[in-house]
mmCIF file of C-alpha atoms in Angstrom:
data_model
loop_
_atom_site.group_PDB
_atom_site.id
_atom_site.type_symbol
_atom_site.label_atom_id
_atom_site.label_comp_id
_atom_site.label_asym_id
_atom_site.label_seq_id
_atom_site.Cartn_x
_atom_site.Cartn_y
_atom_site.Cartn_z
ATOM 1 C CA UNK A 175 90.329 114.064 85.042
ATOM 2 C CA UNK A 176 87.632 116.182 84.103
ATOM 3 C CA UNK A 177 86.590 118.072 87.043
ATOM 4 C CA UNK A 178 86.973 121.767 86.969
ATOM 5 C CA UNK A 179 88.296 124.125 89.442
ATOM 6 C CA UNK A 180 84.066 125.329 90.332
ATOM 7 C CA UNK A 181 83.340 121.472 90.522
ATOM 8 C CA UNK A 182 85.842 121.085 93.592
ATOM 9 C CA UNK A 183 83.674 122.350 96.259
ATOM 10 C CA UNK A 184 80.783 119.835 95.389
ATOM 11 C CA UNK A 185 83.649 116.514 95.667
ATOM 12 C CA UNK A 186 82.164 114.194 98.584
ATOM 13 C CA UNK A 187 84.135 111.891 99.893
ATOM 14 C CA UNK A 188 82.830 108.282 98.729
ATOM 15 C CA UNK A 189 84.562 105.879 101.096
ATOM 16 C CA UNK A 190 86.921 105.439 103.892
ATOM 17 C CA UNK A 191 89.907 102.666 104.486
ATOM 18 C CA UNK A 192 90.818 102.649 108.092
ATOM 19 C CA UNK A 193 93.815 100.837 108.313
ATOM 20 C CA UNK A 194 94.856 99.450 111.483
ATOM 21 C CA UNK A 195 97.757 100.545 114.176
ATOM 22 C CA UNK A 196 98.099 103.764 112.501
ATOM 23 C CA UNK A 197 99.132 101.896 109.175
ATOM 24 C CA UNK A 198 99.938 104.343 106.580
ATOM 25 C CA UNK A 199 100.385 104.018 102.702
ATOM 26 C CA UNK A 200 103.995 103.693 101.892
ATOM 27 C CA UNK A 201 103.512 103.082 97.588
ATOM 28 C CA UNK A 202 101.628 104.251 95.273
ATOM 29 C CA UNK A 203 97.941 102.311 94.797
ATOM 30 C CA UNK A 204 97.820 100.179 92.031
ATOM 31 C CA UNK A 205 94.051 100.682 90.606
ATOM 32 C CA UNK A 206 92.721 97.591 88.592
ATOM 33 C CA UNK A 207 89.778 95.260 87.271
ATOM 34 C CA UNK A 208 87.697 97.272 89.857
ATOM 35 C CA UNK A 209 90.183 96.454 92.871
ATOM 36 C CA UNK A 210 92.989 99.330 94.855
ATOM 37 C CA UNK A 211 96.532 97.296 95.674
ATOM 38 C CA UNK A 212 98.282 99.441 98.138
ATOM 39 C CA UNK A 213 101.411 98.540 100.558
ATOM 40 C CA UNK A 214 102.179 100.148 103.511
ATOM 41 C CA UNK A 215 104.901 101.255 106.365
ATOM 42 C CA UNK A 216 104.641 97.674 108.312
ATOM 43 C CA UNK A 217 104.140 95.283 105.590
ATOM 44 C CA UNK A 218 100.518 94.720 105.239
ATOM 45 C CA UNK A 219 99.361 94.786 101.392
ATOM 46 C CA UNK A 220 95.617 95.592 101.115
ATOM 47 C CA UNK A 221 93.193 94.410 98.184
ATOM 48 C CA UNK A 222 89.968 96.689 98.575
ATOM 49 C CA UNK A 223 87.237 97.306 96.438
ATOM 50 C CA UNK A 224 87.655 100.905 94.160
ATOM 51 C CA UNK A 225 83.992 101.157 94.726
ATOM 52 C CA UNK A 226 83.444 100.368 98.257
ATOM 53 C CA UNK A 227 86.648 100.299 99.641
ATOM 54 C CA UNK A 228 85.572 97.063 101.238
ATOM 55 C CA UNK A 229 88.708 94.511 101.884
ATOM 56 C CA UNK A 230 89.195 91.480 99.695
ATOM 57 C CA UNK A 231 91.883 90.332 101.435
ATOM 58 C CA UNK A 232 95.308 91.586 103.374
ATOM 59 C CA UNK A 233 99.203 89.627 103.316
ATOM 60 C CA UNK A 234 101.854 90.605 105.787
ATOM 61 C CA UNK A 235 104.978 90.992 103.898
ATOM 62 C CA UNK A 236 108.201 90.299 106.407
ATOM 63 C CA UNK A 237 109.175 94.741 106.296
ATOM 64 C CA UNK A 238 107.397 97.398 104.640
ATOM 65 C CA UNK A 239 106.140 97.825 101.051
ATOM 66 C CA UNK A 240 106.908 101.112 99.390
ATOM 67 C CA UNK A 241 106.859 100.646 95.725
ATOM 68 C CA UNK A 242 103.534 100.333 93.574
ATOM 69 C CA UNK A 243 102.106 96.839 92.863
ATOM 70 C CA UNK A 244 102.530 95.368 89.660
ATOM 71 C CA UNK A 245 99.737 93.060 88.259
ATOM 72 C CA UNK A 246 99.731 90.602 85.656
ATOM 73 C CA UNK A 247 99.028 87.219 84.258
ATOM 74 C CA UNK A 248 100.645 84.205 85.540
ATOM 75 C CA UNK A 249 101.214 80.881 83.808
ATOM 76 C CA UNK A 250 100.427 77.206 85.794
ATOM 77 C CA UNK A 251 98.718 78.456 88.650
ATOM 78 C CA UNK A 252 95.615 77.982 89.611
ATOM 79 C CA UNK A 253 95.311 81.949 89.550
ATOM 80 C CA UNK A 254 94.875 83.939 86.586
ATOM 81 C CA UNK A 255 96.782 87.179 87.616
ATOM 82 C CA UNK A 256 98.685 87.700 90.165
ATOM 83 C CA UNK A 257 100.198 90.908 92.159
ATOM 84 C CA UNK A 258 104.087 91.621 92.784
ATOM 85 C CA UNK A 259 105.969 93.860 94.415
ATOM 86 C CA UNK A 260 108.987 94.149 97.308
ATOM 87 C CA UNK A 261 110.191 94.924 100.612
ATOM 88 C CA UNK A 262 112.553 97.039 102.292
ATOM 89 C CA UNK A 263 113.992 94.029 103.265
ATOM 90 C CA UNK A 264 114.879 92.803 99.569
ATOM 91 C CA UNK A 265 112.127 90.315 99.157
ATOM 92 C CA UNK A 266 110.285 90.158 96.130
ATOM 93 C CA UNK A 267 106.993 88.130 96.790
ATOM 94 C CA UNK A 268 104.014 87.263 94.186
ATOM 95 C CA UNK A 269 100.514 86.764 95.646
ATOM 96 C CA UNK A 270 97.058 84.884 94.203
ATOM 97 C CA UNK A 271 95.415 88.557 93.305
ATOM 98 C CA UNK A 272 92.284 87.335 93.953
ATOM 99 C CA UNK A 273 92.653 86.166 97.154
ATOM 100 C CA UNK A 274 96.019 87.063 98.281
ATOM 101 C CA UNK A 275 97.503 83.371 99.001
ATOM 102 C CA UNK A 276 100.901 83.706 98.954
ATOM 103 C CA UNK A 277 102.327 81.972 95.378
ATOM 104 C CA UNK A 278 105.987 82.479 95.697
ATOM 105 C CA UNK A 279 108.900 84.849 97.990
ATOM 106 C CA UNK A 280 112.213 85.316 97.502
ATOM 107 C CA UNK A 281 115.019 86.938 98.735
ATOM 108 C CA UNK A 282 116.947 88.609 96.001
ATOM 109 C CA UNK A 283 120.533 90.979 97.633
ATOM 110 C CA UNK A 284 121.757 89.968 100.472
ATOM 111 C CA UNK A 285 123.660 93.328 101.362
ATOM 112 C CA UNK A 286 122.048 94.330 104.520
ATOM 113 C CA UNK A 287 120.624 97.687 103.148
ATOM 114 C CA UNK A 288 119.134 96.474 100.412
ATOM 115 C CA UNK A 289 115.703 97.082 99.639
ATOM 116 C CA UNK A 290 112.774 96.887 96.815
ATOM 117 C CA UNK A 291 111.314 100.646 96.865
ATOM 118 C CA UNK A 292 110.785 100.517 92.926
ATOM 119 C CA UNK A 293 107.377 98.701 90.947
ATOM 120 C CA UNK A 294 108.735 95.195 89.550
ATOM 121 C CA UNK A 295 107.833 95.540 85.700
ATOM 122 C CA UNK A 296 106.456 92.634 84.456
ATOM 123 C CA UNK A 297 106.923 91.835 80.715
ATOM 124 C CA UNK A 298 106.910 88.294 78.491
ATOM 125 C CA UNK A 299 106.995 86.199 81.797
ATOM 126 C CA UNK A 300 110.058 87.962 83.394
ATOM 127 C CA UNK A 301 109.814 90.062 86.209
ATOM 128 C CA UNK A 302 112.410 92.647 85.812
ATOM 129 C CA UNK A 303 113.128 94.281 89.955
ATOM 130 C CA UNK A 304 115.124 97.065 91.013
ATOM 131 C CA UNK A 305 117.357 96.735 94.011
ATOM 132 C CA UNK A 306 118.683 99.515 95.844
ATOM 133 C CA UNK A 307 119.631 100.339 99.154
ATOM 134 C CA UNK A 308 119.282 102.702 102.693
ATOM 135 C CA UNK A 309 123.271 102.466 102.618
ATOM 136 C CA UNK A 310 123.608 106.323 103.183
ATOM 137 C CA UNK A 311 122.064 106.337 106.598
ATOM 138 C CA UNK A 312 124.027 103.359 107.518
ATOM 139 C CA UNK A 313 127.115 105.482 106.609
ATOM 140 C CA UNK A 314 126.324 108.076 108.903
ATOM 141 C CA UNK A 315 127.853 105.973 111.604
ATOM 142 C CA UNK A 316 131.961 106.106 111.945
ATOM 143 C CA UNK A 317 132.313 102.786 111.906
ATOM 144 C CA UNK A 318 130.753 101.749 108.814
ATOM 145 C CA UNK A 319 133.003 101.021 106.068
ATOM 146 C CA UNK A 320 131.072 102.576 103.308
ATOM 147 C CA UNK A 321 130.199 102.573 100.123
ATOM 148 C CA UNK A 322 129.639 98.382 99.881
ATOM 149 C CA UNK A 323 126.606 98.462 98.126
ATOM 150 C CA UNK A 324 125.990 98.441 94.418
ATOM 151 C CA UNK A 325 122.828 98.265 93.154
ATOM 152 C CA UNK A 326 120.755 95.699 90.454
ATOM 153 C CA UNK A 327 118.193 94.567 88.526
ATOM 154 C CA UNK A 328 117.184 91.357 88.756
ATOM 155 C CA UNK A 329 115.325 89.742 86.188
ATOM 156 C CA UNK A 330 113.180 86.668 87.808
ATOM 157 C CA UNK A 331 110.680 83.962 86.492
ATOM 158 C CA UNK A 332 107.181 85.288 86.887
ATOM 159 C CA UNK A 333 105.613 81.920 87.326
ATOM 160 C CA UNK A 334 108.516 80.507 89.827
ATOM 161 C CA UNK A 335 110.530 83.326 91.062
ATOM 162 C CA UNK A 336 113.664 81.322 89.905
ATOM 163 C CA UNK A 337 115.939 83.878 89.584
ATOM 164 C CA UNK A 338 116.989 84.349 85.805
ATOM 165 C CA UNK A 339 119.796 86.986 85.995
ATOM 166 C CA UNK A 340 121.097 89.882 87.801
ATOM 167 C CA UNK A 341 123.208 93.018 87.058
ATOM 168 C CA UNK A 342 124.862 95.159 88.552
ATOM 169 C CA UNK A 343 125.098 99.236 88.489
ATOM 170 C CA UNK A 344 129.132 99.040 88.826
ATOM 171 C CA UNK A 345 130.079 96.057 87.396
ATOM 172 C CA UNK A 346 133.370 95.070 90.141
ATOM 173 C CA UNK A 347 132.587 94.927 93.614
ATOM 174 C CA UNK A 348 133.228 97.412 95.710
ATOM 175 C CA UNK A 349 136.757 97.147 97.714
#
């Protein structure tokens, strides 16, 4: 970045985000068009200003966000871009990016340890998501019958969220 090893010493921190009920970062920020994107361990996704690190606006996602937000353009909306990104609950939502109105949600596995903890990649109006899944934590129990769960991509309208196709890791389904 440009900063040498003698420079260090002279950093100062610029600004502070003090997220509330102990909230932590759970993805990677997203840094663009002078904004920070972040999710976090309880759902909330933060816009804040990269300058300032004043808040444009905040969405409560229905279980925590983990993976990096994507931005991008979006076509017939009123908004011009808009953010995506997932749960650990499987949900794949896409929000107004400049003001964080909710534009579409859906629910995209329905195994119950699936989970979005990869950055949807957005590309020619598709929004291409990676599924996976907590399964080995539910296996530590002795009643689970394991190994159910098989992993996807899902490839989804970026406008809509109409789901355009999915595929599997292992093609049969698990017996």
């Amino acid at each position: 970045a440009g900063i040498t090893a003698a420079e260090i010493p002279r950093l100062k921190l610029r600004w502070a985000f003090g997220s509330p009920h102990g909230v932590s970062a759970a993805g990677q920020p997203t840094v663009a068009a002078g904004r920070i994107f972040v999710g976090t361990d309880i759902g909330y996704v933060y816009s804040l200003d990269a300058a300032t690190g004043c808040l444009y606006w905040s969405f409560q996602a229905k279980a925590s966000v983990r993976n990096a937000i994507s931005l991008g353009g979006i076509e017939g909306r009123s908004a011009g871009y808009a953010v995506y990104f997932g749960d650990s609950k499987a949900n794949v939502y896409a929000l107004d990016a400049g003001n964080g109105q909710l534009l579409w949600s859906v629910h995209v596995e329905d195994h119950f340890t699936a989970r979005i903890t990869g950055a949807p990649t957005l590309y020619l109006g598709h929004l291409y998501v990676p599924v996976s899944s907590f399964e080995e934590y539910a296996a530590e129990a002795r009643d689970y019958p394991c190994c159910t769960f098989r992993g996807s991509v899902v490839a989804l309208d970026a406008t809509t969220g109409r789901q355009i196709w999915k595929t599997y890791v292992i093609a049969e389904p698990p017996r």
